[in-house]
Amino acid sequence: MGSQGGFGQSKEFLDLVKSIGEARSKSEEDRIILGEIETLKRRIVEPDIPKRKMKEYIIRLVYVEMLGHDASFGYIHAVKMTHDDSLLLKRTGYLAVTLFLNEDHDLIILIVNTIQKDLRSDNYLVVCAALNAVCRLINEETIPAVLPQVVELLGHAKEAVRKKAIMALHRFYQKSPASVLHLISNFRKTLCDKDPGVMGATLCPLFDLVTVDVKSHKDLVISFISILKQVAEKRLPKSYEYHQMPAPFIQIKLLKILALLGSGDKQASEQMYTVLGDIFKKSDTLINIGNAVLYECICCVSCIYPNPKLLDTAADAISKFLKSDHNLKYMGIDALGRLIKISPDIAEQHQLAVIDCLEDPDDTLKRKTFELLYKMTKSSNVEVIVNRMIDYMISINDNHYKTEIASRCVELAEQFAPSNHWFIQTMNKVFEHAGDLVNIKVAHNLMRLIAEGFGEDDDNADSQLRSSAVESYLRIIAEPKLPSVFLQVICWVLGEYGTADGKYSASYITGKLCDVAEAYSNDETVKAYAITALMKLYAYEIAAGRKVDILPECQSLIEELSASHSTDLQQRAYELQALIGLDARAVETVMPSDASCEDIEIDKSLSFLNHYVQESVEKGAQPYIPESERTGMLNTSSFRNEDHHEASMHGLRFEAYDLPKPVVPSKSPVTYTPSTELVPVPEPSYSREVHTSTAVPSISSSGSTELKLRLDGVQKKWGRPNYSSGSTSTSESSSQKTVNGVAQTESVSTSTSRAQATSSFDLKKPQVEISPEKQRLAASLFGGPSKTDKRPTSSSHKVVKSSSHTTERPPAAKPVDASEKSTPVQPPPDLLDLGEPTVTSSAPLIDPFKQLEGLLDQGENVSVPNHGAVNATKPPEIMSLYVEIAASGQSGGVVNPIPTNGDDLLSGLSGGSIKTAAPGGAAGSPSLSKGPSLKDSLEKDALVRQMGVTPTSQNPNLFKDLLG
Amino acid sequence: MIHFVLLISRQGKVRLTKWYSPYSQKERTKVIREISGLMLHRGPKLCNFVEWGGLKVVYKRYASLYFCMCIDPEDNELETLEVIHHFVEILDRYFGSVCELDLIFNFHKAYYILDELVIAGEIQESSKKTVARLISAQDSLVEAAKEEASSISNIIAQATK
């Protein structure tokens, strides 16, 4: 169809593409492209280039840009091309500019006028091309220029135009919500459009609107439900069906919206139950898209007000997912994580599947499983989960994910830590391996925790915590290349508590601190922490009346720092020197021991200066006038502010200027101020805009944005002062306590129901052959709180549980302990004879694939000798990409059920004929693999050969059809 | 929302790129390098999804060509997988059993098709028929324009003789 009549380009361009295709390395490719850039630079500025030639140059520019090179020299020509009258050229021009330019590019301003003109065109295709460009190129500043026209297009006769206009408005909403807020009613209107495509497009902006503000859209629940019902009942035109599913993309969007609307709203949710149940029933689980809808249904059910029946259905669907291929397992784990919030006991049915996923070689699946574990962590399984997470964290290189998992470890440890000691150990590990990635706040939190203890009124426990921290830090400190954040924590803790328990002498610890400062001499923050720690240690020594003997290396460090380039370090060094010279009483006042949590009282009114002020006033100095009383000055300054702001906000205008009218300048700020207190968008002016769409609205809208902006600035500058920092630390610690308490009660209350669940599960368990290690893991992850459990594995639970609440025993030994105990009491093998059907979670799944693979392998082996040398170039990877499609074919009866050959896997889609012959499409003769469109491909091949593009061994796959 | 669409061959060559979120040229090169590294080295039986820098990459291999879309973490991966397949089916219908070469030499046409399917990072039309109709309308208009142009130039050429 489209490709007929050749590729429509000149030999030159085809040669370029061909040579790129044959390039052996990236550098070779770059060289070719650089040559091409030179050619184009030269050619494109020649005078009187024919338009068709120019069009080709532009397309070549697109190609250059696509391959990652800079084609900015040609942007202006693409812009020029959008001005052209012929649609052919205009379309190319628009395509090029949408690919070249980001919305903040300087050239955009040259296109706006063309877009405005094209939006008014009679030809709907021109309007469509312009709307495409609008979606990509219009930025916040230029929205007012096109907004009225786009709104007008919502009533266009062609549905394609209406659809694109909606998407453009959606884009505007994302760019600047205020600009289209007045158009919400239009979206509601287009939701009832007779064209399903327009309705489907409207769901995008509505989804965003509902996300922001659920309440004001509650009345739409009924409409959405009835649309969804109609879609599910196949009332939409046949062309919206996708693999026999009625408009699945629209269904998914609707389900997303309903999930938002039904969240926490019993009444709205009840209306949804029927239709959700229907969709659950109707979704075809054998095809991918059916599962996509099903997954969205589960998400919806887990969001809205819970319904036991639907939750059961959802749980069934999840268990099906977990028994399927990798993609579905992934979705199943994700869905499980959502459902677990409502019914926490559901995870237990799937514990072995979850553990399989955790040990899967696929990183994606593993990470998803960690996410699930993170969601189901409680105080009984926190140790196992966090240890697993840390092990994984150490093993990966991806910094982004490392950061994420580290912060999760920290969060879980802070929330559920069974003992102080474990907490410190865990934090040490996290800092050691991902210290540079975690937020500095985490470090501050840790310091605070060590200083305050866990909030219990047990000083003994607190000091134990501290000395264990000090001990562990002294052990770690010698290791090379510790992250800076971790070193800061270490220095601080050593400074505060290094000598507190009297175990270590001051000189020992100061020596260690000097080593740190020396080893990390490039890190000024660490050095600052180190020298402050030294100061504290010396201060405590002096205050305690002991003689301070400063080690020679400390002395040299202090001297070095007092000559440092950093004024901060200098000051710290001088302060230290000054402090050492003071007597014991003074030192104790300046540096009290363990006072980091004491509140420091600040005399905000600076009363100690009163005497000095008095004296100065008496001497004739000007008295201080508080800011609030300086009325006259304030007015002028605000005036100036406004003027300045207006000047800076003076953007480009796309409309004709107003007729001059008498303006009273002094009044303008007065009239503006009331509107700033209201919602930033003055409603009446906008409604005017909808009807008239003249020059007036854009001005008023720009005025309102100005107002809004100014308001922001004012709030930032003059907003309420934030002095609450002193009180936050205490309130935080108390809230943490309550969190702990809640979590514990929760686990207790659910323990009974969980026990039942496990008992029903454990009946089946012994029949499945699972490695004892996995079982142990499962037990420690899932079975924590089930005290009533009497099965063999429960002994390990108990150990874990009981030990998790004792603080004396070293936690590092706990898991080992537990596992040792559970090993001898493994479920005896004779339980296997219970006669119930044994269902292993993984084995039957893998088998059919293996068989298929075997088939494929055989097919390959046979085919290779047949085709001889030509076939040797064919890589085996093409096979079985489409196993799931093939599987779906079995139900639909469209696709060849047995994927005997990778090339033919999708043949059903194009032809429907079953081809088992001609395995292994030979690289040199693509026609072999094409089957139904033999002639087509022969032509293509001939054409390609004419063009001089000969398939080489580097790209043997070029000639294979993507879709079989 | 879809942040970008990439088509990369098995050899790591870029066949098509479309960016819906702003990325500078430098970032684009980096993104392509990272993603092709991630994607091409994954085994055949793993998930079609990869987490990447806080976003998710959904990819699928068709013969020697990888189609890949990058989406937000809260988006539905299976749906995106089907959006890819939907795109491929439309391409297949348009080009008549599409192969990689079609896309190499007609990448601008693939862009036009993608523009009808996905706009501003959202799927705008889920009916294959509608997309096909729009594209063929544009094509026929282009053909008409071509003929017109050539006839005018003929007239001019004759007149100036």
Short mmCIF file of N, CA and C in Angstrom, two decimals, chain A residues 75-210:
data_model
loop_
_atom_site.label_atom_id
_atom_site.label_comp_id
_atom_site.label_asym_id
_atom_site.label_seq_id
_atom_site.Cartn_x
_atom_site.Cartn_y
_atom_site.Cartn_z
N TYR A 75 17.33 23.92 11.27
CA TYR A 75 16.02 24.11 11.90
C TYR A 75 15.21 25.19 11.19
N ILE A 76 15.90 26.26 10.85
CA ILE A 76 15.18 27.40 10.29
C ILE A 76 14.51 27.03 8.97
N HIS A 77 15.14 26.11 8.24
CA HIS A 77 14.55 25.70 6.97
C HIS A 77 13.30 24.85 7.20
N ALA A 78 13.34 24.07 8.24
CA ALA A 78 12.14 23.30 8.60
C ALA A 78 11.02 24.24 8.99
N VAL A 79 11.39 25.28 9.74
CA VAL A 79 10.38 26.26 10.14
C VAL A 79 9.79 26.91 8.91
N LYS A 80 10.67 27.25 7.98
CA LYS A 80 10.20 27.89 6.74
C LYS A 80 9.22 26.98 6.00
N MET A 81 9.54 25.70 6.04
CA MET A 81 8.70 24.77 5.29
C MET A 81 7.28 24.69 5.85
N THR A 82 7.12 24.96 7.13
CA THR A 82 5.75 24.94 7.66
C THR A 82 4.91 26.06 7.07
N HIS A 83 5.58 27.10 6.57
CA HIS A 83 4.83 28.22 5.98
C HIS A 83 4.29 27.87 4.60
N ASP A 84 4.79 26.80 4.02
CA ASP A 84 4.45 26.51 2.63
C ASP A 84 2.95 26.21 2.47
N ASP A 85 2.46 26.50 1.30
CA ASP A 85 1.03 26.31 1.06
C ASP A 85 0.68 24.85 0.81
N SER A 86 1.57 24.15 0.18
CA SER A 86 1.25 22.76 -0.16
C SER A 86 1.27 21.88 1.08
N LEU A 87 0.23 21.08 1.20
CA LEU A 87 0.12 20.25 2.40
C LEU A 87 1.29 19.29 2.53
N LEU A 88 1.72 18.79 1.40
CA LEU A 88 2.81 17.83 1.38
C LEU A 88 4.03 18.41 2.10
N LEU A 89 4.37 19.64 1.72
CA LEU A 89 5.55 20.26 2.31
C LEU A 89 5.26 20.70 3.74
N LYS A 90 4.09 21.20 3.92
CA LYS A 90 3.72 21.67 5.25
C LYS A 90 3.82 20.53 6.27
N ARG A 91 3.32 19.39 5.85
CA ARG A 91 3.32 18.24 6.75
C ARG A 91 4.74 17.84 7.09
N THR A 92 5.61 17.83 6.09
CA THR A 92 7.00 17.52 6.36
C THR A 92 7.60 18.55 7.30
N GLY A 93 7.27 19.80 7.02
CA GLY A 93 7.80 20.87 7.87
C GLY A 93 7.37 20.69 9.31
N TYR A 94 6.09 20.43 9.50
CA TYR A 94 5.59 20.24 10.87
C TYR A 94 6.24 19.02 11.52
N LEU A 95 6.35 17.96 10.77
CA LEU A 95 6.99 16.77 11.33
C LEU A 95 8.39 17.10 11.81
N ALA A 96 9.13 17.81 10.95
CA ALA A 96 10.51 18.13 11.29
C ALA A 96 10.57 19.02 12.52
N VAL A 97 9.74 20.06 12.57
CA VAL A 97 9.86 20.95 13.73
C VAL A 97 9.44 20.24 15.01
N THR A 98 8.42 19.38 14.91
CA THR A 98 8.04 18.69 16.15
C THR A 98 9.15 17.76 16.62
N LEU A 99 9.95 17.27 15.69
CA LEU A 99 11.04 16.40 16.12
C LEU A 99 12.26 17.20 16.56
N PHE A 100 12.46 18.34 15.91
CA PHE A 100 13.68 19.11 16.21
C PHE A 100 13.55 19.92 17.49
N LEU A 101 12.44 20.62 17.63
CA LEU A 101 12.39 21.68 18.62
C LEU A 101 11.75 21.20 19.92
N ASN A 102 12.34 21.62 21.01
CA ASN A 102 11.67 21.48 22.29
C ASN A 102 10.82 22.72 22.49
N GLU A 103 9.91 22.64 23.44
CA GLU A 103 8.94 23.72 23.53
C GLU A 103 9.55 25.05 23.98
N ASP A 104 10.80 25.00 24.44
CA ASP A 104 11.38 26.27 24.88
C ASP A 104 12.37 26.83 23.85
N HIS A 105 12.31 26.29 22.65
CA HIS A 105 13.26 26.75 21.63
C HIS A 105 12.87 28.13 21.12
N ASP A 106 13.90 28.90 20.73
CA ASP A 106 13.65 30.28 20.30
C ASP A 106 12.83 30.36 19.02
N LEU A 107 12.94 29.33 18.19
CA LEU A 107 12.29 29.41 16.88
C LEU A 107 10.77 29.22 16.96
N ILE A 108 10.30 28.73 18.10
CA ILE A 108 8.87 28.45 18.24
C ILE A 108 8.05 29.67 17.87
N ILE A 109 8.55 30.81 18.26
CA ILE A 109 7.79 32.03 18.08
C ILE A 109 7.52 32.28 16.59
N LEU A 110 8.39 31.76 15.74
CA LEU A 110 8.18 31.95 14.30
C LEU A 110 7.10 31.02 13.76
N ILE A 111 6.80 29.99 14.51
CA ILE A 111 5.83 29.03 14.02
C ILE A 111 4.43 29.37 14.49
N VAL A 112 4.36 30.08 15.61
CA VAL A 112 3.05 30.32 16.21
C VAL A 112 2.09 30.95 15.21
N ASN A 113 2.59 31.90 14.47
CA ASN A 113 1.73 32.58 13.51
C ASN A 113 1.19 31.59 12.46
N THR A 114 2.07 30.74 11.96
CA THR A 114 1.65 29.74 10.97
C THR A 114 0.61 28.81 11.58
N ILE A 115 0.85 28.41 12.79
CA ILE A 115 -0.11 27.51 13.45
C ILE A 115 -1.46 28.18 13.54
N GLN A 116 -1.44 29.44 13.95
CA GLN A 116 -2.71 30.17 14.06
C GLN A 116 -3.44 30.16 12.73
N LYS A 117 -2.69 30.38 11.66
CA LYS A 117 -3.31 30.43 10.34
C LYS A 117 -3.86 29.05 9.97
N ASP A 118 -3.05 28.03 10.24
CA ASP A 118 -3.45 26.69 9.83
C ASP A 118 -4.63 26.16 10.63
N LEU A 119 -4.74 26.62 11.87
CA LEU A 119 -5.87 26.16 12.67
C LEU A 119 -7.18 26.66 12.08
N ARG A 120 -7.09 27.70 11.28
CA ARG A 120 -8.31 28.25 10.67
C ARG A 120 -8.57 27.66 9.29
N SER A 121 -7.70 26.77 8.86
CA SER A 121 -7.80 26.27 7.49
C SER A 121 -9.09 25.50 7.25
N ASP A 122 -9.51 25.48 5.98
CA ASP A 122 -10.71 24.72 5.60
C ASP A 122 -10.40 23.23 5.54
N ASN A 123 -9.17 22.93 5.20
CA ASN A 123 -8.79 21.54 5.03
C ASN A 123 -8.50 20.92 6.39
N TYR A 124 -9.26 19.91 6.75
CA TYR A 124 -9.09 19.36 8.10
C TYR A 124 -7.75 18.71 8.29
N LEU A 125 -7.12 18.28 7.22
CA LEU A 125 -5.81 17.65 7.37
C LEU A 125 -4.75 18.69 7.76
N VAL A 126 -4.91 19.89 7.22
CA VAL A 126 -4.00 20.97 7.62
C VAL A 126 -4.21 21.26 9.10
N VAL A 127 -5.48 21.31 9.51
CA VAL A 127 -5.76 21.58 10.92
C VAL A 127 -5.15 20.49 11.80
N CYS A 128 -5.28 19.25 11.35
CA CYS A 128 -4.71 18.14 12.12
C CYS A 128 -3.20 18.29 12.27
N ALA A 129 -2.55 18.61 11.16
CA ALA A 129 -1.09 18.76 11.21
C ALA A 129 -0.73 19.87 12.18
N ALA A 130 -1.49 20.96 12.13
CA ALA A 130 -1.20 22.08 13.03
C ALA A 130 -1.43 21.67 14.48
N LEU A 131 -2.49 20.90 14.72
CA LEU A 131 -2.77 20.48 16.10
C LEU A 131 -1.69 19.55 16.62
N ASN A 132 -1.17 18.72 15.76
CA ASN A 132 -0.05 17.87 16.16
C ASN A 132 1.10 18.73 16.66
N ALA A 133 1.37 19.79 15.90
CA ALA A 133 2.46 20.68 16.29
C ALA A 133 2.11 21.40 17.58
N VAL A 134 0.85 21.77 17.73
CA VAL A 134 0.42 22.45 18.96
C VAL A 134 0.74 21.59 20.18
N CYS A 135 0.43 20.32 20.06
CA CYS A 135 0.65 19.41 21.20
C CYS A 135 2.11 19.35 21.60
N ARG A 136 2.98 19.54 20.66
CA ARG A 136 4.38 19.36 20.96
C ARG A 136 5.07 20.68 21.30
N LEU A 137 4.67 21.74 20.63
CA LEU A 137 5.50 22.94 20.64
C LEU A 137 4.99 24.09 21.48
N ILE A 138 3.70 24.12 21.73
CA ILE A 138 3.17 25.29 22.42
C ILE A 138 3.55 25.22 23.90
N ASN A 139 4.14 26.28 24.40
CA ASN A 139 4.52 26.31 25.81
C ASN A 139 3.61 27.26 26.58
N GLU A 140 3.90 27.36 27.84
CA GLU A 140 3.03 28.14 28.71
C GLU A 140 2.82 29.55 28.17
N GLU A 141 3.89 30.10 27.63
CA GLU A 141 3.83 31.48 27.18
C GLU A 141 2.95 31.65 25.95
N THR A 142 2.96 30.64 25.09
CA THR A 142 2.24 30.80 23.83
C THR A 142 0.83 30.20 23.86
N ILE A 143 0.45 29.59 24.98
CA ILE A 143 -0.90 29.00 25.05
C ILE A 143 -1.98 30.02 24.71
N PRO A 144 -1.92 31.22 25.29
CA PRO A 144 -3.00 32.17 24.99
C PRO A 144 -3.14 32.47 23.50
N ALA A 145 -2.06 32.31 22.76
CA ALA A 145 -2.11 32.64 21.34
C ALA A 145 -3.01 31.70 20.56
N VAL A 146 -3.07 30.44 20.97
CA VAL A 146 -3.83 29.47 20.19
C VAL A 146 -5.07 28.95 20.91
N LEU A 147 -5.15 29.24 22.21
CA LEU A 147 -6.22 28.64 23.01
C LEU A 147 -7.63 28.87 22.44
N PRO A 148 -7.97 30.12 22.11
CA PRO A 148 -9.35 30.33 21.61
C PRO A 148 -9.64 29.48 20.38
N GLN A 149 -8.66 29.38 19.49
CA GLN A 149 -8.90 28.62 18.27
C GLN A 149 -9.05 27.14 18.56
N VAL A 150 -8.21 26.65 19.46
CA VAL A 150 -8.31 25.22 19.80
C VAL A 150 -9.66 24.92 20.42
N VAL A 151 -10.12 25.81 21.29
CA VAL A 151 -11.43 25.60 21.92
C VAL A 151 -12.51 25.56 20.85
N GLU A 152 -12.39 26.46 19.88
CA GLU A 152 -13.36 26.49 18.80
C GLU A 152 -13.39 25.16 18.05
N LEU A 153 -12.23 24.57 17.90
CA LEU A 153 -12.13 23.33 17.12
C LEU A 153 -12.82 22.16 17.82
N LEU A 154 -13.14 22.32 19.11
CA LEU A 154 -13.87 21.24 19.79
C LEU A 154 -15.20 20.98 19.11
N GLY A 155 -15.69 21.97 18.37
CA GLY A 155 -16.96 21.79 17.68
C GLY A 155 -16.80 21.50 16.20
N HIS A 156 -15.62 21.11 15.80
CA HIS A 156 -15.34 20.85 14.38
C HIS A 156 -16.14 19.64 13.89
N ALA A 157 -16.42 19.65 12.61
CA ALA A 157 -17.25 18.57 12.07
C ALA A 157 -16.49 17.24 12.04
N LYS A 158 -15.20 17.28 11.84
CA LYS A 158 -14.41 16.05 11.73
C LYS A 158 -14.01 15.55 13.11
N GLU A 159 -14.24 14.28 13.36
CA GLU A 159 -13.92 13.78 14.71
C GLU A 159 -12.41 13.77 14.95
N ALA A 160 -11.64 13.60 13.88
CA ALA A 160 -10.19 13.59 14.06
C ALA A 160 -9.70 14.92 14.61
N VAL A 161 -10.33 15.99 14.15
CA VAL A 161 -9.94 17.32 14.63
C VAL A 161 -10.36 17.50 16.08
N ARG A 162 -11.60 17.10 16.39
CA ARG A 162 -12.08 17.24 17.77
C ARG A 162 -11.16 16.51 18.74
N LYS A 163 -10.79 15.31 18.32
CA LYS A 163 -9.95 14.47 19.16
C LYS A 163 -8.61 15.15 19.43
N LYS A 164 -8.01 15.65 18.38
CA LYS A 164 -6.71 16.29 18.56
C LYS A 164 -6.83 17.58 19.36
N ALA A 165 -7.95 18.27 19.18
CA ALA A 165 -8.14 19.50 19.95
C ALA A 165 -8.21 19.18 21.44
N ILE A 166 -8.86 18.08 21.76
CA ILE A 166 -8.94 17.68 23.17
C ILE A 166 -7.55 17.34 23.71
N MET A 167 -6.80 16.59 22.91
CA MET A 167 -5.46 16.24 23.37
C MET A 167 -4.60 17.49 23.54
N ALA A 168 -4.80 18.47 22.66
CA ALA A 168 -4.05 19.72 22.79
C ALA A 168 -4.42 20.41 24.10
N LEU A 169 -5.73 20.45 24.40
CA LEU A 169 -6.14 21.08 25.65
C LEU A 169 -5.58 20.32 26.85
N HIS A 170 -5.54 19.01 26.71
CA HIS A 170 -4.95 18.20 27.77
C HIS A 170 -3.50 18.60 28.01
N ARG A 171 -2.79 18.79 26.90
CA ARG A 171 -1.40 19.21 26.99
C ARG A 171 -1.31 20.57 27.67
N PHE A 172 -2.20 21.47 27.28
CA PHE A 172 -2.19 22.80 27.90
C PHE A 172 -2.41 22.66 29.40
N TYR A 173 -3.31 21.78 29.76
CA TYR A 173 -3.59 21.59 31.18
C TYR A 173 -2.34 21.14 31.91
N GLN A 174 -1.59 20.25 31.29
CA GLN A 174 -0.36 19.78 31.93
C GLN A 174 0.66 20.91 32.05
N LYS A 175 0.69 21.76 31.02
CA LYS A 175 1.68 22.84 31.03
C LYS A 175 1.31 23.90 32.05
N SER A 176 0.08 24.33 31.99
CA SER A 176 -0.35 25.36 32.92
C SER A 176 -1.83 25.16 33.21
N PRO A 177 -2.11 24.50 34.31
CA PRO A 177 -3.50 24.13 34.63
C PRO A 177 -4.45 25.33 34.64
N ALA A 178 -3.93 26.47 35.06
CA ALA A 178 -4.82 27.62 35.19
C ALA A 178 -5.39 28.05 33.84
N SER A 179 -4.64 27.78 32.78
CA SER A 179 -5.05 28.31 31.48
C SER A 179 -6.32 27.64 30.95
N VAL A 180 -6.59 26.41 31.38
CA VAL A 180 -7.75 25.73 30.80
C VAL A 180 -8.79 25.32 31.86
N LEU A 181 -8.59 25.79 33.09
CA LEU A 181 -9.50 25.36 34.16
C LEU A 181 -10.95 25.70 33.84
N HIS A 182 -11.14 26.80 33.13
CA HIS A 182 -12.50 27.23 32.83
C HIS A 182 -13.15 26.35 31.77
N LEU A 183 -12.38 25.41 31.22
CA LEU A 183 -12.90 24.61 30.10
C LEU A 183 -13.41 23.24 30.54
N ILE A 184 -13.45 23.03 31.86
CA ILE A 184 -13.84 21.71 32.34
C ILE A 184 -15.19 21.28 31.78
N SER A 185 -16.09 22.26 31.67
CA SER A 185 -17.42 21.90 31.17
C SER A 185 -17.32 21.39 29.73
N ASN A 186 -16.35 21.92 28.97
CA ASN A 186 -16.19 21.43 27.60
C ASN A 186 -15.79 19.96 27.58
N PHE A 187 -14.91 19.60 28.51
CA PHE A 187 -14.51 18.19 28.57
C PHE A 187 -15.71 17.31 28.86
N ARG A 188 -16.56 17.79 29.75
CA ARG A 188 -17.74 16.99 30.08
C ARG A 188 -18.63 16.83 28.86
N LYS A 189 -18.67 17.89 28.06
CA LYS A 189 -19.50 17.82 26.86
C LYS A 189 -18.90 16.80 25.87
N THR A 190 -17.60 16.87 25.66
CA THR A 190 -17.00 15.97 24.68
C THR A 190 -17.03 14.52 25.15
N LEU A 191 -17.22 14.32 26.45
CA LEU A 191 -17.34 12.95 26.93
C LEU A 191 -18.56 12.27 26.31
N CYS A 192 -19.53 13.08 25.95
CA CYS A 192 -20.74 12.53 25.34
C CYS A 192 -20.68 12.57 23.82
N ASP A 193 -19.51 12.80 23.27
CA ASP A 193 -19.39 12.87 21.81
C ASP A 193 -19.83 11.54 21.19
N LYS A 194 -20.40 11.65 19.98
CA LYS A 194 -20.92 10.43 19.37
C LYS A 194 -19.80 9.55 18.83
N ASP A 195 -18.63 10.14 18.65
CA ASP A 195 -17.51 9.34 18.17
C ASP A 195 -16.74 8.73 19.34
N PRO A 196 -16.57 7.42 19.35
CA PRO A 196 -15.88 6.79 20.49
C PRO A 196 -14.43 7.26 20.64
N GLY A 197 -13.81 7.59 19.51
CA GLY A 197 -12.42 8.05 19.59
C GLY A 197 -12.32 9.35 20.36
N VAL A 198 -13.26 10.25 20.12
CA VAL A 198 -13.26 11.53 20.82
C VAL A 198 -13.53 11.30 22.30
N MET A 199 -14.50 10.43 22.58
CA MET A 199 -14.80 10.12 23.97
C MET A 199 -13.57 9.53 24.66
N GLY A 200 -12.90 8.62 23.96
CA GLY A 200 -11.71 7.99 24.55
C GLY A 200 -10.62 9.01 24.84
N ALA A 201 -10.48 9.96 23.89
CA ALA A 201 -9.46 10.99 24.09
C ALA A 201 -9.81 11.87 25.28
N THR A 202 -11.10 12.13 25.47
CA THR A 202 -11.51 13.00 26.58
C THR A 202 -11.14 12.39 27.93
N LEU A 203 -11.03 11.08 27.98
CA LEU A 203 -10.71 10.44 29.26
C LEU A 203 -9.34 10.88 29.77
N CYS A 204 -8.44 11.22 28.86
CA CYS A 204 -7.09 11.63 29.30
C CYS A 204 -7.14 12.88 30.17
N PRO A 205 -7.72 14.00 29.65
CA PRO A 205 -7.77 15.17 30.53
C PRO A 205 -8.63 14.92 31.77
N LEU A 206 -9.72 14.18 31.61
CA LEU A 206 -10.57 13.95 32.78
C LEU A 206 -9.82 13.18 33.86
N PHE A 207 -9.00 12.24 33.42
CA PHE A 207 -8.21 11.49 34.40
C PHE A 207 -7.33 12.44 35.21
N ASP A 208 -6.68 13.36 34.50
CA ASP A 208 -5.82 14.32 35.21
C ASP A 208 -6.64 15.19 36.15
N LEU A 209 -7.79 15.63 35.67
CA LEU A 209 -8.62 16.50 36.50
C LEU A 209 -9.10 15.78 37.75
N VAL A 210 -9.50 14.53 37.58
CA VAL A 210 -9.99 13.75 38.72
C VAL A 210 -8.85 13.51 39.70
#
